[in-house]
C-alpha cells in the first residue's frame, strides 16, 4: 500500500470518539539491529480498564499479560477494574487507566467526557504498525463508525455470528436440520414447524435477536446527517420490520417471558432445550461450554437476499490509550503484542475471531476448544462483515431504544406498522434536534 493511501486511511479511520491532545512520550532508545525504537529496561506497569465480558481473567492473562511479559520483561500489564468498578469510580479515585477498552457507542463517550482521548497515529508511525493487516471490511467499518480525523484505538478481536440449533428438538419433531447458506425467509419457514406445547413444555422455533440485527446486516441508515433528519419512516425500514417481524409474529413465539426480544432469556431457553434455533454470537460458546446435555451444532448466520455473503457488522472491543497515561509507548507495545500474529493465532484457537485479514489465521478458529470437536465452528469465519451505519452525534443506545420500542409494539400487535414507523420517526427527529441543540 502506498504511503499516501496509508496516510489517508489513518486520517479517516476512527471510532465514535472526540477530541485530541498532546502526549508525553516514554523515553526510548534506538536499536540499530531492528531499526525500531525500544523501551529502556526500567520496569513499567500498563493499567487496563476492560470488562470481563471482553476478556475473562484467563483470557486477560493469556492474551495480554503473559505474552507482553514474555516479549517485554520490563512491562507488567494489570487490569484495574477486576472488582467490577465503573470508569467513573476510578477517575474519582484518581486512577485513570493507561488503556481503556470499549465498544463503539455509549461506552466510548467516556473518553471524550473525561478528556481521555489521545491520537495514537504518531505511535503507529513510530513503531511501524501496519494497519493494512486489518480486513478491508474492518477498516471500512471503523472509518465510518467515527467522526474524527485521528485514530484513538485499535480493535482487539470481533465477536462473530452463526445460527445455533438444537439437534434433539429437530429430531423430536422430525424436522431436517438447518443448512449453511440459508436466508432469513427460509429460517422463518423452518421455525414455523415448532412453536407448540408438547407434554406441558412450550417449544419455540427461533430467536433472531432484536431489530438492530437486520439494521446492522443491511447497513440501513436511520438518519440523514446532511439534512439532520430521520430516515426511519422509509421503505427500507418498512421492509426490515416486515422481514424481522415474520420471525416473531408466529403463534406461541412471543408470549410470556418471550413477549419482546430478550437475548439473555433466549440463550437460557436454548441451553435448556426449549428453543430450536438461536442466531447469536461467539460469546454463546462460553455458555455452551459450561452447559451439559445440549446436543447442538451451528450453520452460517442467515443472510438477506439483498445482501448475500454478508453477516453482521464488526463487534469489537476497541483498546484506546488515554491522554493521561504516562507510559504511552509501553501501552502501544501492549496493543502491538495483542495484535501480533502469534497472539491472534492463540485468540482464534480460543474462539475469538480476528479482525486481521490473514486467511491462515481464520483456519485456526476454535481449534483449541477440544470440548467442541466435531462442531461446525468454521461457519463463523465464512461471511463478510457488514459495514457500520454512522451514528455521528447520536448515542447508539438512544437510537436502539427508539427502534426497539417501535418494533416490539409492532410484533405484539399493539401498533400497526404505519403507526410504529411514524412514531419512531418522530422520536428520532426529536433526538436529532435535542443533540444538535446540546452542541451549540
Short mmCIF file of C-alpha atoms in Angstrom, two decimals:
data_model
loop_
_atom_site.label_atom_id
_atom_site.label_comp_id
_atom_site.label_asym_id
_atom_site.label_seq_id
_atom_site.Cartn_x
_atom_site.Cartn_y
_atom_site.Cartn_z
CA UNK A 1 0.00 0.00 0.00
CA UNK A 2 1.41 3.42 -0.94
CA UNK A 3 2.31 5.88 1.78
CA UNK A 4 -0.38 8.28 0.62
CA UNK A 5 -3.05 5.58 0.88
CA UNK A 6 -1.95 4.52 4.35
CA UNK A 7 -1.96 8.14 5.48
CA UNK A 8 -5.45 8.67 4.08
CA UNK A 9 -6.72 5.58 5.84
CA UNK A 10 -5.31 6.68 9.16
CA UNK A 11 -6.84 10.13 8.82
CA UNK A 12 -10.32 8.80 8.16
CA UNK A 13 -10.08 5.55 10.16
CA UNK A 14 -11.72 6.40 13.53
CA UNK A 15 -14.20 5.37 16.20
CA UNK A 16 -17.12 7.21 17.78
CA UNK A 17 -14.89 9.42 19.93
CA UNK A 18 -13.95 13.11 20.02
CA UNK A 19 -11.06 15.36 20.98
CA UNK A 20 -7.32 15.50 20.56
CA UNK A 21 -4.47 16.42 22.90
CA UNK A 22 -0.71 16.29 23.00
CA UNK A 23 1.02 13.38 24.71
CA UNK A 24 4.00 12.77 26.94
CA UNK A 25 6.16 10.03 25.46
CA UNK A 26 8.16 7.49 27.45
CA UNK A 27 11.90 7.90 26.73
CA UNK A 28 13.15 5.39 24.18
CA UNK A 29 16.45 4.35 22.73
CA UNK A 30 17.10 3.20 19.18
CA UNK A 31 18.14 -0.32 18.28
CA UNK A 32 20.18 -0.46 15.12
CA UNK A 33 19.50 -4.18 14.64
CA UNK A 34 15.74 -3.81 14.37
CA UNK A 35 15.57 -0.22 13.21
CA UNK A 36 12.78 0.42 15.70
CA UNK A 37 12.67 2.38 18.96
CA UNK A 38 12.87 0.31 22.08
CA UNK A 39 11.89 0.91 25.70
CA UNK A 40 14.57 1.17 28.32
CA UNK A 41 14.96 -1.53 30.95
CA UNK A 42 13.18 0.30 33.78
CA UNK A 43 10.08 -1.57 35.00
CA UNK A 44 6.77 -0.09 33.82
CA UNK A 45 3.17 -1.06 34.57
CA UNK A 46 0.40 -0.61 31.99
CA UNK A 47 -3.03 -0.43 33.61
CA UNK A 48 -6.04 -1.51 31.55
CA UNK A 49 -9.76 -0.98 32.05
CA UNK A 50 -11.56 -3.87 30.31
CA UNK A 51 -14.68 -5.77 31.31
CA UNK A 52 -14.57 -9.50 31.98
CA UNK A 53 -17.04 -9.86 29.12
CA UNK A 54 -14.37 -8.57 26.75
CA UNK A 55 -11.56 -10.55 28.37
CA UNK A 56 -12.15 -13.16 31.05
CA UNK A 57 -9.44 -13.34 33.72
CA UNK A 58 -8.00 -16.34 31.90
CA UNK A 59 -8.02 -14.50 28.56
CA UNK A 60 -6.53 -11.36 30.08
CA UNK A 61 -3.57 -13.38 31.31
CA UNK A 62 -3.26 -15.50 28.17
CA UNK A 63 -3.60 -12.79 25.52
CA UNK A 64 -2.31 -9.68 27.29
CA UNK A 65 -0.28 -10.04 30.48
CA UNK A 66 1.72 -13.18 29.68
CA UNK A 67 2.72 -12.51 26.03
CA UNK A 68 3.66 -8.92 26.85
CA UNK A 69 5.82 -10.04 29.78
CA UNK A 70 7.48 -12.65 27.55
CA UNK A 71 8.27 -10.12 24.82
CA UNK A 72 8.97 -7.14 27.10
CA UNK A 73 10.11 -8.35 30.55
CA UNK A 74 10.10 -4.79 31.86
CA UNK A 75 6.36 -4.30 31.12
CA UNK A 76 3.68 -5.56 33.51
CA UNK A 77 0.04 -5.49 32.42
CA UNK A 78 -2.61 -5.03 35.12
CA UNK A 79 -6.41 -4.93 34.97
CA UNK A 80 -7.63 -2.23 37.35
CA UNK A 81 -11.37 -2.90 37.29
CA UNK A 82 -11.24 -6.54 38.35
CA UNK A 83 -13.71 -5.79 41.15
CA UNK A 84 -16.33 -4.52 38.68
CA UNK A 85 -15.65 -0.82 39.24
CA UNK A 86 -17.01 1.69 36.75
CA UNK A 87 -14.68 4.06 34.94
CA UNK A 88 -16.24 6.97 36.86
CA UNK A 89 -15.22 5.34 40.15
CA UNK A 90 -11.61 5.01 39.03
CA UNK A 91 -11.47 8.57 37.73
CA UNK A 92 -12.84 9.88 41.03
CA UNK A 93 -10.16 7.88 42.82
CA UNK A 94 -7.50 9.40 40.55
CA UNK A 95 -6.69 6.08 38.91
CA UNK A 96 -7.16 6.71 35.20
CA UNK A 97 -6.14 3.67 33.12
CA UNK A 98 -3.42 3.71 30.51
CA UNK A 99 -5.68 1.74 28.15
CA UNK A 100 -9.48 1.96 28.11
CA UNK A 101 -11.40 -0.83 26.33
CA UNK A 102 -14.86 -0.05 24.97
CA UNK A 103 -17.26 -1.00 22.22
CA UNK A 104 -18.05 1.73 19.67
CA UNK A 105 -21.00 3.62 21.13
CA UNK A 106 -22.02 4.90 24.57
CA UNK A 107 -19.09 3.38 26.48
CA UNK A 108 -16.64 5.17 24.23
CA UNK A 109 -18.19 8.52 25.12
CA UNK A 110 -16.35 8.34 28.44
CA UNK A 111 -13.09 9.02 26.59
CA UNK A 112 -14.36 12.39 25.41
CA UNK A 113 -16.35 13.18 28.55
CA UNK A 114 -13.36 12.69 30.83
CA UNK A 115 -10.87 14.16 28.36
CA UNK A 116 -9.05 10.86 27.95
CA UNK A 117 -8.83 10.95 24.14
CA UNK A 118 -5.39 10.51 22.62
CA UNK A 119 -4.29 10.29 18.99
CA UNK A 120 -2.21 7.12 18.59
CA UNK A 121 -1.26 7.71 14.96
CA UNK A 122 2.22 9.05 15.83
CA UNK A 123 2.84 5.82 17.77
CA UNK A 124 1.56 3.77 14.82
CA UNK A 125 4.12 5.54 12.62
CA UNK A 126 6.85 5.36 15.24
CA UNK A 127 6.55 1.59 15.69
CA UNK A 128 5.69 0.95 12.02
CA UNK A 129 2.42 -0.76 12.87
CA UNK A 130 0.80 -1.93 9.62
CA UNK A 131 -2.93 -1.07 9.60
CA UNK A 132 -3.11 -2.83 6.23
CA UNK A 133 -3.19 -6.10 8.16
CA UNK A 134 -6.79 -5.41 9.15
CA UNK A 135 -9.51 -6.80 6.91
CA UNK A 136 -10.87 -4.37 4.32
CA UNK A 137 -14.35 -4.63 5.85
CA UNK A 138 -13.00 -3.86 9.31
CA UNK A 139 -11.16 -0.78 8.06
CA UNK A 140 -14.22 0.46 6.20
CA UNK A 141 -16.47 -0.17 9.18
CA UNK A 142 -14.17 1.62 11.60
CA UNK A 143 -13.73 4.61 9.30
CA UNK A 144 -17.49 5.09 9.03
CA UNK A 145 -18.07 4.43 12.73
CA UNK A 146 -16.23 7.54 13.81
CA UNK A 147 -16.42 11.20 13.09
CA UNK A 148 -12.85 12.15 13.91
CA UNK A 149 -9.73 12.81 11.91
CA UNK A 150 -7.48 10.58 14.01
CA UNK A 151 -7.30 7.08 15.41
CA UNK A 152 -7.50 6.75 19.22
CA UNK A 153 -7.51 2.96 19.50
CA UNK A 154 -7.20 -0.44 17.84
CA UNK A 155 -9.66 -3.34 17.73
CA UNK A 156 -8.72 -6.45 19.73
CA UNK A 157 -10.94 -9.06 18.04
CA UNK A 158 -14.55 -9.27 16.98
CA UNK A 159 -17.49 -11.36 18.04
CA UNK A 160 -18.72 -13.39 15.09
CA UNK A 161 -22.15 -14.84 14.41
CA UNK A 162 -23.88 -18.09 13.46
CA UNK A 163 -27.25 -19.86 13.63
CA UNK A 164 -27.10 -22.33 16.51
CA UNK A 165 -29.60 -25.20 16.53
CA UNK A 166 -30.62 -27.93 18.97
CA UNK A 167 -30.42 -31.31 17.26
CA UNK A 168 -32.59 -33.05 19.84
CA UNK A 169 -35.53 -30.71 19.24
CA UNK A 170 -35.25 -31.16 15.47
CA UNK A 171 -35.10 -34.92 15.92
CA UNK A 172 -38.06 -34.86 18.31
CA UNK A 173 -40.29 -33.21 15.73
CA UNK A 174 -38.79 -34.93 12.68
CA UNK A 175 -37.60 -31.67 11.12
CA UNK A 176 -34.47 -31.63 8.88
CA UNK A 177 -31.54 -29.68 10.33
CA UNK A 178 -30.74 -26.17 9.04
CA UNK A 179 -28.11 -25.88 6.32
CA UNK A 180 -25.27 -23.49 5.60
CA UNK A 181 -26.17 -20.58 3.34
CA UNK A 182 -29.79 -20.18 4.46
CA UNK A 183 -31.68 -16.91 4.09
CA UNK A 184 -33.92 -15.37 6.74
CA UNK A 185 -37.15 -16.26 4.90
CA UNK A 186 -36.04 -19.92 4.86
CA UNK A 187 -35.31 -19.78 8.59
CA UNK A 188 -38.79 -18.35 9.19
CA UNK A 189 -40.39 -21.24 7.31
CA UNK A 190 -38.32 -23.73 9.28
CA UNK A 191 -39.24 -22.10 12.59
CA UNK A 192 -42.96 -22.46 11.86
CA UNK A 193 -42.61 -26.22 12.30
CA UNK A 194 -42.08 -25.67 16.01
CA UNK A 195 -43.89 -23.24 18.41
CA UNK A 196 -46.05 -25.86 20.08
CA UNK A 197 -46.86 -27.29 23.50
CA UNK A 198 -45.67 -30.86 23.99
CA UNK A 199 -46.17 -32.75 27.27
CA UNK A 200 -46.51 -29.49 29.16
CA UNK A 201 -43.39 -27.96 27.59
CA UNK A 202 -43.63 -24.98 25.22
CA UNK A 203 -41.15 -25.35 22.36
CA UNK A 204 -40.25 -22.37 20.19
CA UNK A 205 -38.69 -22.17 16.74
CA UNK A 206 -36.19 -19.32 16.57
CA UNK A 207 -34.78 -16.23 18.23
CA UNK A 208 -33.02 -13.91 15.77
CA UNK A 209 -32.35 -11.11 18.33
CA UNK A 210 -33.74 -7.57 18.16
CA UNK A 211 -34.48 -5.33 15.18
CA UNK A 212 -30.98 -3.84 15.36
CA UNK A 213 -29.52 -7.02 13.88
CA UNK A 214 -31.15 -6.63 10.47
CA UNK A 215 -30.37 -2.91 10.52
CA UNK A 216 -26.72 -3.79 11.06
CA UNK A 217 -26.68 -6.59 8.49
CA UNK A 218 -28.15 -4.39 5.76
CA UNK A 219 -26.46 -1.16 6.93
CA UNK A 220 -29.83 0.60 6.88
CA UNK A 221 -29.40 4.34 7.65
CA UNK A 222 -31.61 5.77 10.38
CA UNK A 223 -30.69 9.41 9.80
CA UNK A 224 -29.54 11.77 7.07
CA UNK A 225 -26.77 13.72 8.77
CA UNK A 226 -26.51 16.21 5.94
CA UNK A 227 -30.12 17.30 6.41
CA UNK A 228 -30.17 16.25 10.10
CA UNK A 229 -33.37 14.31 9.52
CA UNK A 230 -34.67 10.86 10.49
CA UNK A 231 -34.92 8.18 7.82
CA UNK A 232 -36.85 5.64 9.88
CA UNK A 233 -40.21 6.11 8.13
CA UNK A 234 -38.93 4.83 4.79
CA UNK A 235 -39.41 1.79 2.58
CA UNK A 236 -36.11 0.26 3.76
CA UNK A 237 -37.26 0.30 7.37
CA UNK A 238 -40.74 -0.89 6.42
CA UNK A 239 -39.23 -3.92 4.71
CA UNK A 240 -36.89 -4.55 7.64
CA UNK A 241 -39.77 -4.54 10.14
CA UNK A 242 -41.77 -6.90 7.92
CA UNK A 243 -38.91 -9.35 7.39
CA UNK A 244 -37.87 -9.37 11.04
CA UNK A 245 -41.49 -9.40 12.13
CA UNK A 246 -42.03 -12.63 10.19
CA UNK A 247 -39.57 -14.25 12.60
CA UNK A 248 -41.60 -13.11 15.61
CA UNK A 249 -45.24 -12.88 14.55
CA UNK A 250 -45.89 -16.61 14.90
CA UNK A 251 -48.41 -18.10 17.35
CA UNK A 252 -46.66 -19.00 20.59
CA UNK A 253 -43.34 -17.35 19.81
CA UNK A 254 -43.88 -14.03 21.61
CA UNK A 255 -45.71 -14.95 24.78
CA UNK A 256 -44.98 -14.80 28.49
CA UNK A 257 -41.28 -14.25 29.19
CA UNK A 258 -40.66 -14.01 25.44
CA UNK A 259 -43.18 -11.28 24.60
CA UNK A 260 -40.39 -8.99 23.39
CA UNK A 261 -36.82 -9.81 22.27
CA UNK A 262 -34.52 -10.67 25.18
CA UNK A 263 -31.17 -12.26 24.32
CA UNK A 264 -30.40 -13.49 27.83
CA UNK A 265 -33.71 -15.29 28.33
CA UNK A 266 -33.49 -16.89 24.89
CA UNK A 267 -29.93 -18.08 25.43
CA UNK A 268 -31.16 -19.73 28.63
CA UNK A 269 -34.06 -21.29 26.71
CA UNK A 270 -31.68 -22.64 24.07
CA UNK A 271 -29.34 -24.11 26.69
CA UNK A 272 -32.42 -25.50 28.49
CA UNK A 273 -33.65 -27.37 25.42
CA UNK A 274 -36.87 -25.47 24.60
CA UNK A 275 -35.65 -23.20 21.76
CA UNK A 276 -34.83 -24.90 18.45
CA UNK A 277 -32.64 -22.16 16.88
CA UNK A 278 -30.90 -19.00 18.02
CA UNK A 279 -28.95 -16.55 15.88
CA UNK A 280 -26.18 -15.46 18.21
CA UNK A 281 -22.52 -14.61 18.50
CA UNK A 282 -19.36 -16.36 19.62
CA UNK A 283 -19.87 -15.40 23.27
CA UNK A 284 -22.63 -18.03 23.37
CA UNK A 285 -19.85 -20.61 23.11
CA UNK A 286 -18.81 -19.69 26.66
CA UNK A 287 -22.33 -20.53 27.89
CA UNK A 288 -22.45 -23.79 25.97
CA UNK A 289 -19.02 -24.72 27.27
CA UNK A 290 -20.47 -24.72 30.79
CA UNK A 291 -23.76 -26.41 29.84
CA UNK A 292 -24.01 -30.19 29.74
CA UNK A 293 -26.51 -32.24 27.81
CA UNK A 294 -27.22 -29.85 24.92
CA UNK A 295 -26.88 -31.61 21.57
CA UNK A 296 -26.21 -28.60 19.36
CA UNK A 297 -24.41 -27.51 16.24
CA UNK A 298 -24.37 -24.44 14.01
CA UNK A 299 -24.64 -23.25 10.42
CA UNK A 300 -23.75 -19.94 8.80
CA UNK A 301 -25.54 -16.85 10.05
CA UNK A 302 -28.70 -16.37 7.94
CA UNK A 303 -28.33 -13.94 5.06
CA UNK A 304 -30.64 -11.42 3.45
CA UNK A 305 -31.37 -11.97 -0.23
CA UNK A 306 -30.41 -8.37 -1.00
CA UNK A 307 -27.00 -8.85 0.67
CA UNK A 308 -25.76 -12.40 0.00
CA UNK A 309 -22.48 -13.27 1.70
CA UNK A 310 -22.88 -10.58 4.36
CA UNK A 311 -23.15 -11.42 8.06
CA UNK A 312 -23.15 -8.98 10.94
CA UNK A 313 -21.12 -5.81 11.46
CA UNK A 314 -17.84 -5.86 13.34
CA UNK A 315 -18.50 -6.17 17.09
CA UNK A 316 -15.08 -5.46 18.54
CA UNK A 317 -13.66 -4.18 21.82
CA UNK A 318 -11.51 -1.14 20.99
CA UNK A 319 -8.43 -0.57 23.12
CA UNK A 320 -7.62 3.13 23.40
CA UNK A 321 -4.58 4.71 25.02
CA UNK A 322 -5.62 7.56 27.32
CA UNK A 323 -4.32 11.11 27.19
CA UNK A 324 -3.41 10.95 30.89
CA UNK A 325 -1.19 7.87 30.55
CA UNK A 326 2.46 8.44 31.44
CA UNK A 327 3.52 5.21 29.71
CA UNK A 328 2.09 5.63 26.24
CA UNK A 329 4.92 3.85 24.44
CA UNK A 330 4.63 0.82 26.68
CA UNK A 331 0.84 0.91 26.27
CA UNK A 332 1.19 0.89 22.49
CA UNK A 333 3.55 -2.08 22.67
CA UNK A 334 0.81 -3.91 24.60
CA UNK A 335 -1.58 -3.26 21.69
CA UNK A 336 1.08 -4.26 19.19
CA UNK A 337 1.67 -7.54 21.05
CA UNK A 338 -2.06 -8.30 21.29
CA UNK A 339 -2.37 -7.83 17.53
CA UNK A 340 0.70 -9.89 16.69
CA UNK A 341 0.19 -12.98 14.56
CA UNK A 342 1.25 -15.18 17.48
CA UNK A 343 -1.31 -13.82 19.95
CA UNK A 344 -4.05 -13.52 17.34
CA UNK A 345 -3.50 -17.19 16.47
CA UNK A 346 -3.99 -18.11 20.13
CA UNK A 347 -7.13 -15.98 20.29
CA UNK A 348 -8.51 -17.61 17.16
CA UNK A 349 -7.84 -21.06 18.57
CA UNK A 350 -9.68 -19.96 21.71
CA UNK A 351 -12.77 -18.85 19.76
CA UNK A 352 -12.12 -15.11 19.42
CA UNK A 353 -12.41 -14.00 15.78
CA UNK A 354 -9.51 -11.94 14.44
CA UNK A 355 -10.01 -8.59 12.71
CA UNK A 356 -6.93 -9.31 10.59
CA UNK A 357 -7.36 -10.46 7.00
CA UNK A 358 -4.87 -13.33 7.20
CA UNK A 359 -6.73 -16.36 5.80
CA UNK A 360 -4.33 -18.76 7.51
CA UNK A 361 -5.36 -17.24 10.83
CA UNK A 362 -9.03 -17.83 10.08
CA UNK A 363 -8.38 -21.53 9.54
CA UNK A 364 -7.33 -21.77 13.21
CA UNK A 365 -10.70 -20.67 14.56
CA UNK A 366 -11.70 -22.57 17.74
CA UNK A 367 -9.24 -25.41 17.14
CA UNK A 368 -8.11 -25.11 20.74
CA UNK A 369 -11.62 -25.74 22.09
CA UNK A 370 -11.40 -29.52 22.48
CA UNK A 371 -14.87 -29.72 24.02
CA UNK A 372 -16.29 -28.50 20.69
CA UNK A 373 -14.55 -31.00 18.43
CA UNK A 374 -16.86 -32.08 15.63
CA UNK A 375 -18.91 -28.88 15.75
CA UNK A 376 -19.28 -26.83 12.58
CA UNK A 377 -17.42 -23.87 14.10
CA UNK A 378 -15.72 -22.79 10.87
CA UNK A 379 -19.03 -21.29 9.68
CA UNK A 380 -18.29 -18.33 11.93
CA UNK A 381 -15.48 -17.29 9.59
CA UNK A 382 -17.34 -17.63 6.27
CA UNK A 383 -19.29 -14.38 5.87
CA UNK A 384 -18.03 -10.85 5.34
CA UNK A 385 -18.59 -8.09 7.86
CA UNK A 386 -21.44 -5.70 7.23
CA UNK A 387 -20.49 -2.02 7.17
CA UNK A 388 -21.44 0.00 10.24
CA UNK A 389 -24.01 2.78 9.81
CA UNK A 390 -22.76 6.18 11.01
CA UNK A 391 -24.13 7.37 14.35
CA UNK A 392 -22.25 10.67 14.32
CA UNK A 393 -23.56 12.74 17.23
CA UNK A 394 -26.38 10.33 18.18
CA UNK A 395 -25.73 7.86 21.02
CA UNK A 396 -26.43 4.40 19.60
CA UNK A 397 -28.07 3.39 22.87
CA UNK A 398 -30.75 6.07 22.38
CA UNK A 399 -31.22 5.05 18.76
CA UNK A 400 -31.59 1.39 19.74
CA UNK A 401 -34.26 2.26 22.33
CA UNK A 402 -36.38 4.11 19.77
CA UNK A 403 -36.17 1.31 17.21
CA UNK A 404 -36.74 -1.47 19.76
CA UNK A 405 -39.78 0.31 21.21
CA UNK A 406 -41.37 0.61 17.78
CA UNK A 407 -40.56 -2.93 16.68
CA UNK A 408 -41.70 -4.52 19.94
CA UNK A 409 -45.05 -2.72 19.72
CA UNK A 410 -45.42 -3.97 16.15
CA UNK A 411 -44.69 -7.65 16.80
CA UNK A 412 -47.16 -7.91 19.70
CA UNK A 413 -49.83 -6.05 17.69
CA UNK A 414 -50.00 -3.04 19.98
CA UNK A 415 -49.43 -0.82 16.93
CA UNK A 416 -49.74 -1.33 13.22
CA UNK A 417 -46.67 -0.96 11.04
CA UNK A 418 -47.52 2.54 9.78
CA UNK A 419 -48.08 3.89 13.29
CA UNK A 420 -44.96 2.22 14.70
CA UNK A 421 -42.72 3.66 11.99
CA UNK A 422 -44.31 7.12 12.07
CA UNK A 423 -43.93 7.46 15.85
CA UNK A 424 -40.35 6.13 15.74
CA UNK A 425 -39.56 8.67 13.02
CA UNK A 426 -40.94 11.47 15.19
CA UNK A 427 -38.89 10.34 18.19
CA UNK A 428 -35.74 10.08 16.06
CA UNK A 429 -36.22 13.62 14.76
CA UNK A 430 -36.68 14.85 18.33
CA UNK A 431 -33.48 13.07 19.40
CA UNK A 432 -31.62 14.65 16.49
CA UNK A 433 -32.79 18.16 17.43
CA UNK A 434 -32.03 17.59 21.12
CA UNK A 435 -28.46 16.53 20.37
CA UNK A 436 -27.93 19.38 17.90
CA UNK A 437 -29.11 21.92 20.50
CA UNK A 438 -26.64 20.47 23.02
CA UNK A 439 -23.79 21.01 20.57
CA UNK A 440 -24.48 24.73 20.24
#
